[in-house]
PDB file of C-alpha atoms in Angstrom:
ATOM      1  CA  UNK A   1       0.026  -0.065  -0.046  1.00  0.00           C
ATOM      2  CA  UNK A   2       1.603   3.117  -1.196  1.00  0.00           C
ATOM      3  CA  UNK A   3       2.056   6.127   1.331  1.00  0.00           C
ATOM      4  CA  UNK A   4       0.645   6.433   4.813  1.00  0.00           C
ATOM      5  CA  UNK A   5      -2.944   5.376   5.418  1.00  0.00           C
ATOM      6  CA  UNK A   6      -5.264   8.066   6.170  1.00  0.00           C
ATOM      7  CA  UNK A   7      -8.078   7.471   8.676  1.00  0.00           C
ATOM      8  CA  UNK A   8     -11.366   9.234   8.555  1.00  0.00           C
ATOM      9  CA  UNK A   9     -13.378   9.568  11.772  1.00  0.00           C
ATOM     10  CA  UNK A  10     -14.531  12.265  14.064  1.00  0.00           C
ATOM     11  CA  UNK A  11     -11.960  13.455  16.404  1.00  0.00           C
ATOM     12  CA  UNK A  12     -12.079  10.942  19.227  1.00  0.00           C
ATOM     13  CA  UNK A  13     -11.896   7.225  20.143  1.00  0.00           C
ATOM     14  CA  UNK A  14     -14.993   5.409  18.832  1.00  0.00           C
ATOM     15  CA  UNK A  15     -14.449   2.063  16.890  1.00  0.00           C
ATOM     16  CA  UNK A  16     -11.494   3.745  14.994  1.00  0.00           C
ATOM     17  CA  UNK A  17      -9.210   3.750  18.178  1.00  0.00           C
ATOM     18  CA  UNK A  18      -8.614  -0.022  17.861  1.00  0.00           C
ATOM     19  CA  UNK A  19      -7.327   0.671  14.292  1.00  0.00           C
ATOM     20  CA  UNK A  20      -5.090   3.269  15.662  1.00  0.00           C
ATOM     21  CA  UNK A  21      -3.678   0.934  18.136  1.00  0.00           C
ATOM     22  CA  UNK A  22      -2.915  -1.880  15.765  1.00  0.00           C
ATOM     23  CA  UNK A  23      -1.290   0.511  13.356  1.00  0.00           C
ATOM     24  CA  UNK A  24       0.778   2.126  16.186  1.00  0.00           C
ATOM     25  CA  UNK A  25       1.772  -1.149  17.660  1.00  0.00           C
ATOM     26  CA  UNK A  26       3.086  -2.152  14.084  1.00  0.00           C
ATOM     27  CA  UNK A  27       5.233   0.909  13.861  1.00  0.00           C
ATOM     28  CA  UNK A  28       2.954   2.147  10.811  1.00  0.00           C
ATOM     29  CA  UNK A  29       2.762   5.957  10.586  1.00  0.00           C
ATOM     30  CA  UNK A  30      -0.694   7.148   9.570  1.00  0.00           C
ATOM     31  CA  UNK A  31      -2.725  10.382   8.738  1.00  0.00           C
ATOM     32  CA  UNK A  32      -6.140  11.407  10.092  1.00  0.00           C
ATOM     33  CA  UNK A  33      -8.574  13.621   8.528  1.00  0.00           C
ATOM     34  CA  UNK A  34     -11.346  14.282  11.145  1.00  0.00           C
ATOM     35  CA  UNK A  35     -14.977  14.396  10.256  1.00  0.00           C
ATOM     36  CA  UNK A  36     -16.254  17.474  11.733  1.00  0.00           C
ATOM     37  CA  UNK A  37     -19.752  18.101   9.927  1.00  0.00           C
ATOM     38  CA  UNK A  38     -22.583  15.981   8.199  1.00  0.00           C
ATOM     39  CA  UNK A  39     -21.221  17.403   5.081  1.00  0.00           C
ATOM     40  CA  UNK A  40     -17.764  16.004   5.855  1.00  0.00           C
ATOM     41  CA  UNK A  41     -19.376  12.531   6.204  1.00  0.00           C
ATOM     42  CA  UNK A  42     -21.207  12.737   2.943  1.00  0.00           C
ATOM     43  CA  UNK A  43     -18.118  13.976   0.995  1.00  0.00           C
ATOM     44  CA  UNK A  44     -16.232  10.991   2.351  1.00  0.00           C
ATOM     45  CA  UNK A  45     -18.902   8.491   1.459  1.00  0.00           C
ATOM     46  CA  UNK A  46     -19.117   9.704  -2.180  1.00  0.00           C
ATOM     47  CA  UNK A  47     -15.033   9.562  -2.453  1.00  0.00           C
ATOM     48  CA  UNK A  48     -12.592   6.847  -3.032  1.00  0.00           C
ATOM     49  CA  UNK A  49     -10.793   7.522   0.322  1.00  0.00           C
ATOM     50  CA  UNK A  50     -13.274   5.748   2.074  1.00  0.00           C
ATOM     51  CA  UNK A  51     -11.686   2.607   0.808  1.00  0.00           C
ATOM     52  CA  UNK A  52      -8.626   3.191   2.663  1.00  0.00           C
ATOM     53  CA  UNK A  53      -9.614   1.439   5.867  1.00  0.00           C
ATOM     54  CA  UNK A  54     -11.044  -1.404   3.820  1.00  0.00           C
ATOM     55  CA  UNK A  55      -7.458  -1.998   2.026  1.00  0.00           C
ATOM     56  CA  UNK A  56      -5.882  -1.868   5.620  1.00  0.00           C
ATOM     57  CA  UNK A  57      -8.326  -4.671   6.692  1.00  0.00           C
ATOM     58  CA  UNK A  58      -7.707  -6.623   3.514  1.00  0.00           C
ATOM     59  CA  UNK A  59      -3.989  -6.299   3.939  1.00  0.00           C
ATOM     60  CA  UNK A  60      -4.298  -7.836   7.521  1.00  0.00           C
ATOM     61  CA  UNK A  61      -6.538 -10.499   6.364  1.00  0.00           C
ATOM     62  CA  UNK A  62      -4.334 -11.719   3.548  1.00  0.00           C
ATOM     63  CA  UNK A  63      -1.444 -12.018   6.153  1.00  0.00           C
ATOM     64  CA  UNK A  64      -3.621 -13.697   8.711  1.00  0.00           C
ATOM     65  CA  UNK A  65      -4.563 -16.364   5.895  1.00  0.00           C
ATOM     66  CA  UNK A  66      -0.801 -17.510   6.029  1.00  0.00           C
ATOM     67  CA  UNK A  67      -1.114 -18.228   9.699  1.00  0.00           C
ATOM     68  CA  UNK A  68      -2.221 -21.501  11.330  1.00  0.00           C
ATOM     69  CA  UNK A  69      -6.036 -21.690  11.111  1.00  0.00           C
ATOM     70  CA  UNK A  70      -6.114 -22.616  14.773  1.00  0.00           C
ATOM     71  CA  UNK A  71      -4.152 -19.673  15.792  1.00  0.00           C
ATOM     72  CA  UNK A  72      -6.526 -17.372  13.731  1.00  0.00           C
ATOM     73  CA  UNK A  73      -9.466 -18.837  15.288  1.00  0.00           C
ATOM     74  CA  UNK A  74      -8.211 -18.235  18.992  1.00  0.00           C
ATOM     75  CA  UNK A  75      -7.071 -14.716  18.152  1.00  0.00           C
ATOM     76  CA  UNK A  76     -10.451 -13.908  16.722  1.00  0.00           C
ATOM     77  CA  UNK A  77     -12.315 -15.626  19.826  1.00  0.00           C
ATOM     78  CA  UNK A  78     -10.204 -13.402  22.265  1.00  0.00           C
ATOM     79  CA  UNK A  79     -10.629 -10.371  20.349  1.00  0.00           C
ATOM     80  CA  UNK A  80     -14.302 -10.890  20.130  1.00  0.00           C
ATOM     81  CA  UNK A  81     -14.573 -10.882  23.916  1.00  0.00           C
ATOM     82  CA  UNK A  82     -12.507  -7.554  24.338  1.00  0.00           C
ATOM     83  CA  UNK A  83     -14.655  -6.131  21.360  1.00  0.00           C
ATOM     84  CA  UNK A  84     -17.915  -6.691  23.485  1.00  0.00           C
ATOM     85  CA  UNK A  85     -16.226  -5.329  26.628  1.00  0.00           C
ATOM     86  CA  UNK A  86     -15.211  -2.245  25.078  1.00  0.00           C
ATOM     87  CA  UNK A  87     -18.477  -1.720  23.180  1.00  0.00           C
ATOM     88  CA  UNK A  88     -20.268  -1.521  26.325  1.00  0.00           C
ATOM     89  CA  UNK A  89     -17.822   1.154  27.774  1.00  0.00           C
ATOM     90  CA  UNK A  90     -17.802   3.061  24.453  1.00  0.00           C
ATOM     91  CA  UNK A  91     -21.502   3.564  24.651  1.00  0.00           C
ATOM     92  CA  UNK A  92     -21.687   4.592  28.327  1.00  0.00           C
ATOM     93  CA  UNK A  93     -21.268   8.484  27.262  1.00  0.00           C
ATOM     94  CA  UNK A  94     -24.211   8.141  24.822  1.00  0.00           C
ATOM     95  CA  UNK A  95     -26.736   6.838  27.385  1.00  0.00           C
ATOM     96  CA  UNK A  96     -29.030   8.763  29.414  1.00  0.00           C
ATOM     97  CA  UNK A  97     -27.812  10.091  32.785  1.00  0.00           C
ATOM     98  CA  UNK A  98     -30.073   8.026  34.745  1.00  0.00           C
ATOM     99  CA  UNK A  99     -28.879   4.811  33.341  1.00  0.00           C
ATOM    100  CA  UNK A 100     -25.215   5.459  33.282  1.00  0.00           C
ATOM    101  CA  UNK A 101     -24.466   4.474  36.877  1.00  0.00           C
ATOM    102  CA  UNK A 102     -26.446   1.153  36.602  1.00  0.00           C
ATOM    103  CA  UNK A 103     -24.792   0.188  33.318  1.00  0.00           C
ATOM    104  CA  UNK A 104     -21.205   1.194  34.581  1.00  0.00           C
ATOM    105  CA  UNK A 105     -21.721  -1.202  37.562  1.00  0.00           C
ATOM    106  CA  UNK A 106     -22.702  -3.904  35.161  1.00  0.00           C
ATOM    107  CA  UNK A 107     -19.684  -3.357  33.016  1.00  0.00           C
ATOM    108  CA  UNK A 108     -17.413  -3.504  36.229  1.00  0.00           C
ATOM    109  CA  UNK A 109     -19.310  -6.669  37.170  1.00  0.00           C
ATOM    110  CA  UNK A 110     -18.930  -8.399  33.763  1.00  0.00           C
ATOM    111  CA  UNK A 111     -15.317  -7.473  33.554  1.00  0.00           C
ATOM    112  CA  UNK A 112     -14.369  -8.894  36.891  1.00  0.00           C
ATOM    113  CA  UNK A 113     -16.682 -12.000  36.731  1.00  0.00           C
ATOM    114  CA  UNK A 114     -16.759 -12.962  33.048  1.00  0.00           C
ATOM    115  CA  UNK A 115     -14.156 -11.410  30.904  1.00  0.00           C
ATOM    116  CA  UNK A 116     -10.923 -11.079  32.794  1.00  0.00           C
ATOM    117  CA  UNK A 117     -11.111 -14.515  34.535  1.00  0.00           C
ATOM    118  CA  UNK A 118     -11.005 -16.042  30.942  1.00  0.00           C
ATOM    119  CA  UNK A 119      -7.913 -14.004  29.981  1.00  0.00           C
ATOM    120  CA  UNK A 120      -6.189 -14.539  33.511  1.00  0.00           C
ATOM    121  CA  UNK A 121      -6.623 -18.360  32.778  1.00  0.00           C
ATOM    122  CA  UNK A 122      -5.524 -18.134  29.214  1.00  0.00           C
ATOM    123  CA  UNK A 123      -2.461 -16.385  30.126  1.00  0.00           C
ATOM    124  CA  UNK A 124      -1.810 -19.132  33.158  1.00  0.00           C
ATOM    125  CA  UNK A 125      -2.578 -22.161  30.900  1.00  0.00           C
ATOM    126  CA  UNK A 126      -0.513 -20.825  27.729  1.00  0.00           C
ATOM    127  CA  UNK A 127       2.423 -19.557  29.846  1.00  0.00           C
ATOM    128  CA  UNK A 128       4.242 -17.621  27.091  1.00  0.00           C
ATOM    129  CA  UNK A 129       3.414 -14.187  28.039  1.00  0.00           C
ATOM    130  CA  UNK A 130       0.904 -13.807  25.386  1.00  0.00           C
ATOM    131  CA  UNK A 131      -2.612 -14.957  24.651  1.00  0.00           C
ATOM    132  CA  UNK A 132      -1.549 -16.833  21.426  1.00  0.00           C
ATOM    133  CA  UNK A 133       1.762 -18.258  20.202  1.00  0.00           C
ATOM    134  CA  UNK A 134       4.960 -16.854  21.480  1.00  0.00           C
ATOM    135  CA  UNK A 135       4.734 -13.406  20.086  1.00  0.00           C
ATOM    136  CA  UNK A 136       2.625 -10.201  20.055  1.00  0.00           C
ATOM    137  CA  UNK A 137      -0.824 -10.606  18.216  1.00  0.00           C
ATOM    138  CA  UNK A 138      -4.011  -8.698  17.755  1.00  0.00           C
ATOM    139  CA  UNK A 139      -5.339 -10.259  20.611  1.00  0.00           C
ATOM    140  CA  UNK A 140      -2.640  -8.815  22.964  1.00  0.00           C
ATOM    141  CA  UNK A 141      -3.198  -5.506  21.696  1.00  0.00           C
ATOM    142  CA  UNK A 142      -6.932  -5.542  21.962  1.00  0.00           C
ATOM    143  CA  UNK A 143      -6.795  -6.885  25.477  1.00  0.00           C
ATOM    144  CA  UNK A 144      -4.311  -4.157  26.555  1.00  0.00           C
ATOM    145  CA  UNK A 145      -6.773  -1.508  25.122  1.00  0.00           C
ATOM    146  CA  UNK A 146      -9.755  -3.344  26.984  1.00  0.00           C
ATOM    147  CA  UNK A 147      -7.790  -3.293  30.287  1.00  0.00           C
ATOM    148  CA  UNK A 148      -6.935   0.555  30.023  1.00  0.00           C
ATOM    149  CA  UNK A 149     -10.541   1.334  29.127  1.00  0.00           C
ATOM    150  CA  UNK A 150     -11.861  -0.614  32.012  1.00  0.00           C
ATOM    151  CA  UNK A 151      -9.174   1.062  34.365  1.00  0.00           C
ATOM    152  CA  UNK A 152     -10.594   4.396  33.400  1.00  0.00           C
ATOM    153  CA  UNK A 153     -13.891   3.096  34.788  1.00  0.00           C
ATOM    154  CA  UNK A 154     -12.406   1.525  37.937  1.00  0.00           C
ATOM    155  CA  UNK A 155      -8.700   2.111  38.468  1.00  0.00           C
ATOM    156  CA  UNK A 156      -8.097  -0.999  40.722  1.00  0.00           C
ATOM    157  CA  UNK A 157     -10.196  -3.207  38.503  1.00  0.00           C
ATOM    158  CA  UNK A 158      -7.043  -5.641  38.074  1.00  0.00           C
ATOM    159  CA  UNK A 159      -6.555  -6.181  41.628  1.00  0.00           C
ATOM    160  CA  UNK A 160      -7.584  -9.811  41.824  1.00  0.00           C
ATOM    161  CA  UNK A 161      -5.771 -10.604  38.416  1.00  0.00           C
ATOM    162  CA  UNK A 162      -1.992 -10.720  38.939  1.00  0.00           C
ATOM    163  CA  UNK A 163      -1.293 -12.307  35.286  1.00  0.00           C
ATOM    164  CA  UNK A 164      -3.297  -9.591  33.742  1.00  0.00           C
ATOM    165  CA  UNK A 165      -1.376  -6.787  35.970  1.00  0.00           C
ATOM    166  CA  UNK A 166       1.868  -8.312  34.706  1.00  0.00           C
ATOM    167  CA  UNK A 167       0.654  -8.690  31.186  1.00  0.00           C
ATOM    168  CA  UNK A 168      -0.343  -4.937  31.064  1.00  0.00           C
ATOM    169  CA  UNK A 169       2.927  -3.920  32.335  1.00  0.00           C
ATOM    170  CA  UNK A 170       4.880  -5.993  29.840  1.00  0.00           C
ATOM    171  CA  UNK A 171       2.819  -5.149  26.635  1.00  0.00           C
ATOM    172  CA  UNK A 172       2.657  -1.599  27.471  1.00  0.00           C
ATOM    173  CA  UNK A 173       6.602  -1.512  27.416  1.00  0.00           C
ATOM    174  CA  UNK A 174       6.747  -2.546  23.993  1.00  0.00           C
ATOM    175  CA  UNK A 175       8.510   0.384  22.371  1.00  0.00           C
ATOM    176  CA  UNK A 176       5.894   0.957  19.720  1.00  0.00           C
ATOM    177  CA  UNK A 177       3.028   0.661  22.143  1.00  0.00           C
ATOM    178  CA  UNK A 178       4.854   2.613  24.830  1.00  0.00           C
ATOM    179  CA  UNK A 179       5.096   5.478  22.433  1.00  0.00           C
ATOM    180  CA  UNK A 180       1.617   5.383  21.401  1.00  0.00           C
ATOM    181  CA  UNK A 181       0.567   5.708  25.279  1.00  0.00           C
ATOM    182  CA  UNK A 182       2.888   8.846  25.738  1.00  0.00           C
ATOM    183  CA  UNK A 183       1.291  12.408  25.961  1.00  0.00           C
ATOM    184  CA  UNK A 184       0.983  13.885  22.331  1.00  0.00           C
ATOM    185  CA  UNK A 185       0.529  10.525  20.392  1.00  0.00           C
ATOM    186  CA  UNK A 186      -2.371   9.778  18.107  1.00  0.00           C
ATOM    187  CA  UNK A 187      -4.196   8.050  20.988  1.00  0.00           C
ATOM    188  CA  UNK A 188      -7.492   9.690  21.650  1.00  0.00           C
ATOM    189  CA  UNK A 189      -8.706  10.916  25.075  1.00  0.00           C
ATOM    190  CA  UNK A 190     -11.866   9.662  26.836  1.00  0.00           C
ATOM    191  CA  UNK A 191     -15.050  11.102  25.014  1.00  0.00           C
ATOM    192  CA  UNK A 192     -15.960  14.417  26.418  1.00  0.00           C
ATOM    193  CA  UNK A 193     -19.349  16.266  26.022  1.00  0.00           C
ATOM    194  CA  UNK A 194     -18.070  18.205  23.099  1.00  0.00           C
ATOM    195  CA  UNK A 195     -17.000  15.019  21.205  1.00  0.00           C
ATOM    196  CA  UNK A 196     -20.446  13.236  22.096  1.00  0.00           C
ATOM    197  CA  UNK A 197     -22.430  16.178  20.779  1.00  0.00           C
ATOM    198  CA  UNK A 198     -20.460  16.281  17.506  1.00  0.00           C
ATOM    199  CA  UNK A 199     -20.896  12.482  16.937  1.00  0.00           C
ATOM    200  CA  UNK A 200     -24.620  12.759  17.587  1.00  0.00           C
ATOM    201  CA  UNK A 201     -24.955  15.568  15.275  1.00  0.00           C
ATOM    202  CA  UNK A 202     -22.779  14.041  12.263  1.00  0.00           C
ATOM    203  CA  UNK A 203     -24.459  10.552  12.435  1.00  0.00           C
ATOM    204  CA  UNK A 204     -28.191  12.100  13.401  1.00  0.00           C
ATOM    205  CA  UNK A 205     -28.302  10.317  16.673  1.00  0.00           C
TER     206      UNK A 205
END
């Protein structure tokens, strides 16, 4: 793929944040063109630039086809779990104020009783410091992203999961990821009211 990939999205996390994580972890420099208005969105939909993210995904898919099918299955399985957890967190700011506290408690309960025990056990059983195989994969990057998001909800949420604590420290210190976690990187902050209002207007929510 010639040149730097360009990501088109409102200026915040959303579902694009995981793509930023993947590119940053792989050491791939990328550009961003932020969608600020409905007109920006319509212009993007009618242009060829919308194919950029598709091309990134196809490139990753073609690389993964060369991997062992069992490894691919396990990576997808772990990613699906963290995607579910992050999806719940992602939509909290868009929910009515009266339901936020209840849903936040549900997220914390599910993270500590359903999701994190699975990943803690996976790390223990696998014994290689990674979720799959003996090197970094999409599953590891996605899990770190999920951990950091849940810690923003409850800072001590990993207190009962020593292997996940060690995993977090280990993966966070991989040079490309460490760089992405530093202030001034292309990592986006927690959604604020301004971002929420902009997204609602752009997508007519």
